[in-house]
CSV table of C-alpha atoms in Angstrom, one decimal:
chain,number,residue,atom,x,y,z
A,27,MET,CA,37.7,94.5,96.0
A,28,LYS,CA,38.1,91.0,97.4
A,29,LEU,CA,34.6,90.1,96.4
A,30,ILE,CA,35.4,91.0,92.8
A,31,ALA,CA,38.5,89.0,93.0
A,32,TYR,CA,36.7,86.0,94.2
A,33,LEU,CA,34.1,86.3,91.6
A,34,ALA,CA,36.9,86.7,88.8
A,35,ALA,CA,38.7,83.8,90.0
A,36,GLY,CA,35.5,81.5,90.2
A,37,PHE,CA,34.7,82.7,86.8
A,38,LEU,CA,38.2,82.0,85.1
A,39,LEU,CA,38.3,78.7,86.7
A,40,GLY,CA,34.8,77.7,85.6
A,41,LEU,CA,35.7,79.0,82.1
A,42,VAL,CA,38.6,76.7,82.1
A,43,TYR,CA,36.6,73.6,83.3
A,44,PHE,CA,34.1,74.3,80.6
A,45,LEU,CA,36.6,74.3,78.1
A,46,ILE,CA,38.4,71.1,79.1
A,47,THR,CA,34.7,69.3,79.4
A,48,THR,CA,34.0,70.1,75.8
A,49,ALA,CA,37.1,68.2,74.7
A,50,GLY,CA,35.5,65.0,75.8
A,51,PHE,CA,38.4,63.4,77.4
A,52,THR,CA,37.3,62.1,80.5
A,53,VAL,CA,40.7,61.8,82.2
A,54,LEU,CA,41.8,65.2,81.4
A,55,THR,CA,38.4,66.5,82.6
A,56,LEU,CA,39.1,64.6,86.0
A,57,LEU,CA,42.6,66.0,86.2
A,58,THR,CA,41.5,69.3,85.5
A,59,ALA,CA,38.8,69.3,88.3
A,60,ILE,CA,41.4,68.2,90.8
A,61,GLY,CA,43.8,71.1,89.6
A,62,ILE,CA,40.9,73.5,90.0
A,63,GLY,CA,40.4,72.1,93.4
A,64,ILE,CA,44.1,72.5,94.4
A,65,GLY,CA,44.1,76.0,92.6
A,66,SER,CA,40.9,77.2,94.7
A,67,ALA,CA,42.3,76.4,97.8
A,68,SER,CA,45.4,78.0,97.0
A,69,LEU,CA,43.8,81.2,95.3
A,70,TRP,CA,41.7,81.7,98.5
A,71,ARG,CA,44.6,81.5,100.9
A,72,LEU,CA,46.5,84.1,98.7
A,73,LEU,CA,43.4,86.5,98.3
A,74,ASP,CA,42.3,86.1,101.9
A,75,SER,CA,46.1,86.3,103.4
A,76,GLU,CA,44.7,87.6,106.8
A,77,GLU,CA,42.3,84.5,107.1
A,78,THR,CA,39.4,86.7,107.8
A,79,THR,CA,37.1,83.6,106.8
A,80,PRO,CA,37.7,79.9,107.1
A,81,PRO,CA,40.1,78.8,104.4
A,82,LEU,CA,39.1,75.2,104.1
A,83,LEU,CA,35.3,75.9,103.8
A,84,ASN,CA,35.7,78.7,101.2
A,85,GLY,CA,38.2,76.8,99.1
A,86,VAL,CA,35.9,73.9,98.8
A,87,LEU,CA,33.2,76.5,98.0
A,88,LEU,CA,35.2,78.2,95.4
A,89,ALA,CA,36.1,74.8,93.7
A,90,ALA,CA,32.4,73.5,93.8
A,91,ALA,CA,31.0,77.0,92.4
A,92,ALA,CA,33.7,77.0,89.6
A,93,THR,CA,33.2,73.6,88.5
A,94,LEU,CA,29.3,73.9,88.6
A,95,LEU,CA,29.7,77.2,86.6
A,96,GLY,CA,31.8,75.4,83.9
A,97,LEU,CA,28.9,72.8,83.6
A,98,LEU,CA,26.2,75.4,83.6
A,99,ILE,CA,28.0,77.2,80.7
A,100,SER,CA,28.2,73.9,79.1
A,101,ARG,CA,24.6,73.1,79.5
A,102,LEU,CA,23.7,76.5,78.0
A,103,PHE,CA,25.8,76.5,74.9
A,104,VAL,CA,26.8,73.0,74.2
A,105,ALA,CA,24.4,70.4,72.8
A,106,GLY,CA,24.1,67.2,74.9
A,107,GLY,CA,24.8,68.9,78.2
A,108,SER,CA,27.1,67.5,80.8
A,109,GLY,CA,28.2,63.9,81.4
A,110,ALA,CA,28.8,61.7,84.5
A,111,ALA,CA,32.6,62.5,84.4
A,112,ASP,CA,32.0,66.0,84.2
A,113,TRP,CA,29.6,66.0,87.4
A,114,LEU,CA,32.3,63.5,89.1
A,115,GLY,CA,34.8,66.4,88.4
A,116,VAL,CA,32.7,68.7,90.8
A,117,VAL,CA,33.1,66.0,93.7
A,118,LEU,CA,36.8,65.7,92.9
A,119,ALA,CA,37.5,69.5,92.7
A,120,ALA,CA,35.8,69.9,96.2
A,121,GLY,CA,37.5,67.0,97.4
A,122,ALA,CA,41.0,68.2,96.4
A,123,ALA,CA,40.2,71.7,97.9
A,124,ALA,CA,39.3,70.2,101.2
A,125,LEU,CA,42.4,67.9,101.3
A,126,MET,CA,44.7,70.9,100.5
A,127,GLY,CA,43.1,73.0,103.1
A,128,LEU,CA,43.6,70.0,105.9
A,129,LEU,CA,47.2,69.6,104.9
A,130,ARG,CA,47.8,73.4,105.3
A,131,THR,CA,45.9,73.5,108.4
A,132,ARG,CA,47.9,70.6,109.9
A,133,ARG,CA,51.2,71.9,108.8
A,134,SER,CA,50.3,75.6,110.5
A,135,VAL,CA,49.4,73.8,113.9
A,136,LYS,CA,52.5,74.3,116.1
A,137,VAL,CA,53.3,71.2,118.3
A,138,CYS,CA,55.3,71.2,121.8
A,139,PHE,CA,58.8,69.9,121.1
A,140,VAL,CA,58.6,68.0,124.5
A,141,CYS,CA,55.1,66.4,124.6
A,142,LYS,CA,54.2,66.9,120.6
A,143,LYS,CA,50.8,68.1,121.7
A,144,PRO,CA,49.4,71.1,119.8
A,145,MET,CA,49.9,74.5,121.3
A,146,THR,CA,48.9,78.0,120.6
A,147,GLU,CA,51.0,81.2,120.7
A,148,ALA,CA,49.3,82.2,124.2
A,149,ASP,CA,50.3,78.9,125.7
A,150,SER,CA,53.8,78.4,124.4
A,151,VAL,CA,57.4,79.7,124.9
A,152,THR,CA,60.6,79.5,123.0
A,153,CYS,CA,63.1,77.8,125.2
A,154,PRO,CA,66.3,80.1,125.7
A,155,ARG,CA,68.5,77.2,125.8
A,156,CYS,CA,67.4,74.8,122.9
A,157,GLN,CA,65.3,77.5,120.9
A,158,GLN,CA,62.7,75.0,120.6
A,159,GLY,CA,59.0,75.9,121.1
A,160,VAL,CA,57.4,74.3,124.0
A,161,CYS,CA,53.9,74.5,125.8
A,162,LEU,CA,53.5,75.9,129.2
A,163,ARG,CA,52.3,72.4,130.8
A,164,PRO,CA,54.4,71.7,134.0
A,165,GLY,CA,56.0,68.6,132.4
A,166,CYS,CA,57.2,70.6,129.5
A,167,TRP,CA,58.3,74.1,130.7
A,168,GLN,CA,60.3,74.5,134.0
A,169,GLY,CA,59.1,78.1,134.6
A,170,ARG,CA,61.4,79.0,137.7
A,171,LEU,CA,64.5,77.8,135.8
A,172,LEU,CA,63.6,79.2,132.3
A,173,ARG,CA,64.2,76.2,130.3
A,174,CYS,CA,62.1,73.3,128.9
A,175,SER,CA,62.2,70.1,130.9
A,176,SER,CA,64.3,68.4,127.9
A,177,CYS,CA,67.1,71.1,128.5
A,178,HIS,CA,66.7,70.8,132.2
A,179,GLU,CA,67.3,66.9,132.1
A,180,ARG,CA,70.2,67.2,129.8
A,181,GLU,CA,71.6,70.0,131.8
A,182,VAL,CA,72.1,72.2,128.6
A,183,ILE,CA,74.4,75.1,129.3
A,184,LEU,CA,73.5,78.7,128.0
A,185,PHE,CA,76.4,80.8,129.4
A,186,PRO,CA,79.7,80.9,127.1
A,187,ASP,CA,82.6,79.3,128.8
A,188,GLN,CA,85.3,82.0,127.4
A,189,GLU,CA,87.1,83.7,130.2
A,190,GLY,CA,86.6,87.0,128.6
A,191,TRP,CA,83.0,86.9,128.8
A,192,TRP,CA,83.1,86.1,132.6
A,193,ALA,CA,85.8,88.4,133.7
A,194,VAL,CA,84.1,91.6,132.6
A,195,ARG,CA,80.9,90.5,134.3
A,196,THR,CA,82.0,88.8,137.5
A,197,GLY,CA,85.6,89.4,137.7
A,198,ARG,CA,88.5,86.9,137.7
A,199,ARG,CA,88.2,83.4,139.0
A,200,LEU,CA,88.3,82.9,142.8
A,201,ALA,CA,91.3,81.2,144.1
A,202,GLU,CA,89.8,79.8,147.2
A,203,GLY,CA,86.3,79.2,148.8
A,204,GLN,CA,83.3,76.9,147.9
A,205,CYS,CA,80.3,77.2,145.6
A,206,ASN,CA,77.1,78.1,147.7
A,207,SER,CA,75.1,76.2,145.5
A,208,CYS,CA,76.7,72.9,144.6
A,209,TYR,CA,79.4,73.0,147.3
A,210,ARG,CA,82.4,72.2,145.3
A,211,GLU,CA,85.8,73.8,146.1
A,212,ALA,CA,87.7,76.3,144.1
A,213,GLN,CA,90.1,73.7,143.2
A,214,GLU,CA,87.6,71.6,141.3
A,215,ALA,CA,85.0,74.3,140.1
A,216,ASP,CA,85.4,77.7,138.5
A,217,LEU,CA,84.1,80.2,141.2
A,218,ARG,CA,82.8,83.7,140.5
A,219,GLU,CA,81.5,85.8,143.2
A,220,CYS,CA,78.2,88.0,143.1
A,221,GLY,CA,78.6,91.6,142.3
A,222,LYS,CA,76.5,92.7,145.1
A,223,CYS,CA,76.8,90.4,148.1
A,224,HIS,CA,79.9,88.6,147.0
A,225,TRP,CA,78.4,84.9,147.3
A,226,PRO,CA,80.5,82.7,145.4
A,227,MET,CA,79.1,80.1,142.9
A,228,CYS,CA,80.8,78.1,140.0
A,229,LYS,CA,80.1,79.1,136.5
A,230,ARG,CA,77.9,76.1,136.2
A,231,CYS,CA,75.5,77.1,138.9
A,232,TRP,CA,75.6,80.6,137.7
A,233,ASP,CA,74.2,79.3,134.5
A,234,TYR,CA,71.7,77.0,136.3
A,235,HIS,CA,70.3,80.0,138.0
A,236,ASN,CA,70.3,82.0,134.7
A,237,GLY,CA,72.8,84.6,136.0
A,238,GLU,CA,70.8,85.4,139.1
A,239,CYS,CA,72.3,85.4,142.5
A,240,PRO,CA,69.9,83.0,144.8
A,241,ARG,CA,70.8,85.2,147.9
A,242,CYS,CA,70.4,88.8,146.8
A,243,HIS,CA,68.9,88.4,143.3
A,244,TRP,CA,71.6,90.4,141.6
A,245,SER,CA,71.8,89.6,138.1
A,246,ILE,CA,75.0,89.1,135.9
A,247,PRO,CA,74.8,92.2,133.5
A,248,ASN,CA,74.6,91.8,129.7
A,249,LEU,CA,73.0,88.1,129.9
A,250,PRO,CA,72.6,86.3,126.8
A,251,PRO,CA,70.1,87.6,124.4
A,252,GLN,CA,67.9,84.5,124.6
A,253,LEU,CA,67.0,85.4,128.1
A,254,THR,CA,66.0,88.9,127.3
A,255,PRO,CA,62.3,87.8,126.8
A,256,PHE,CA,62.3,86.5,130.3
A,257,VAL,CA,63.6,89.6,132.2
A,258,GLY,CA,61.1,91.2,134.1
A,259,THR,CA,58.1,89.2,132.7
A,260,GLY,CA,55.6,86.9,134.2
A,261,ARG,CA,56.8,84.0,132.3
A,262,ARG,CA,59.6,83.4,134.9
A,263,ASP,CA,57.0,82.0,137.3
A,264,ARG,CA,55.0,79.9,134.9
A,265,ARG,CA,54.9,76.1,135.2
């Protein structure tokens, strides 16, 4: 079915080019050729949505084949054959298709939010704090901290600050004690204790450790959904 669709598209585009070239208007012929190139690239991408074949090359081939078919029809049925502008149209059609393919390819390439280098789905991750796509290079993704280096440097907070969110997960604020991570006292930091070993940490440090107790590895229940893809996966240790 796809082959029939490709042939039909090429024939229709070739017929359009033939009809325009017979009008004898050079500018119109060249503009039509460019339009056929753009249309060929778009049609091939539409017909081959799964991209089982190289879209750039095939878009160029379809554009060139369609315009050449138009010139062939012109040579067979119109006296005088084709002029130089008609042949230039073949080049313009192929060039327009190639340009469209390159632009689409460039837009489809994902780049790392931090280093701006290209990345693939296999070597990238969405930062749970800023929701930006970053590559797994050590300078971009802090695997043990589950955040990108940008969020790490800016100390972006993920956990809500509402008392209700914390109260149902860790209990009420401690009136005394010291955070065992940053060593701030209860008077200057909002301390919450671990649900298993009762180690106290301030809310900011619980957030820094992604809700996991550094001592016994107990985790705060019902963590923010942004962390769900990382719970129990190997990406926690990726650097």
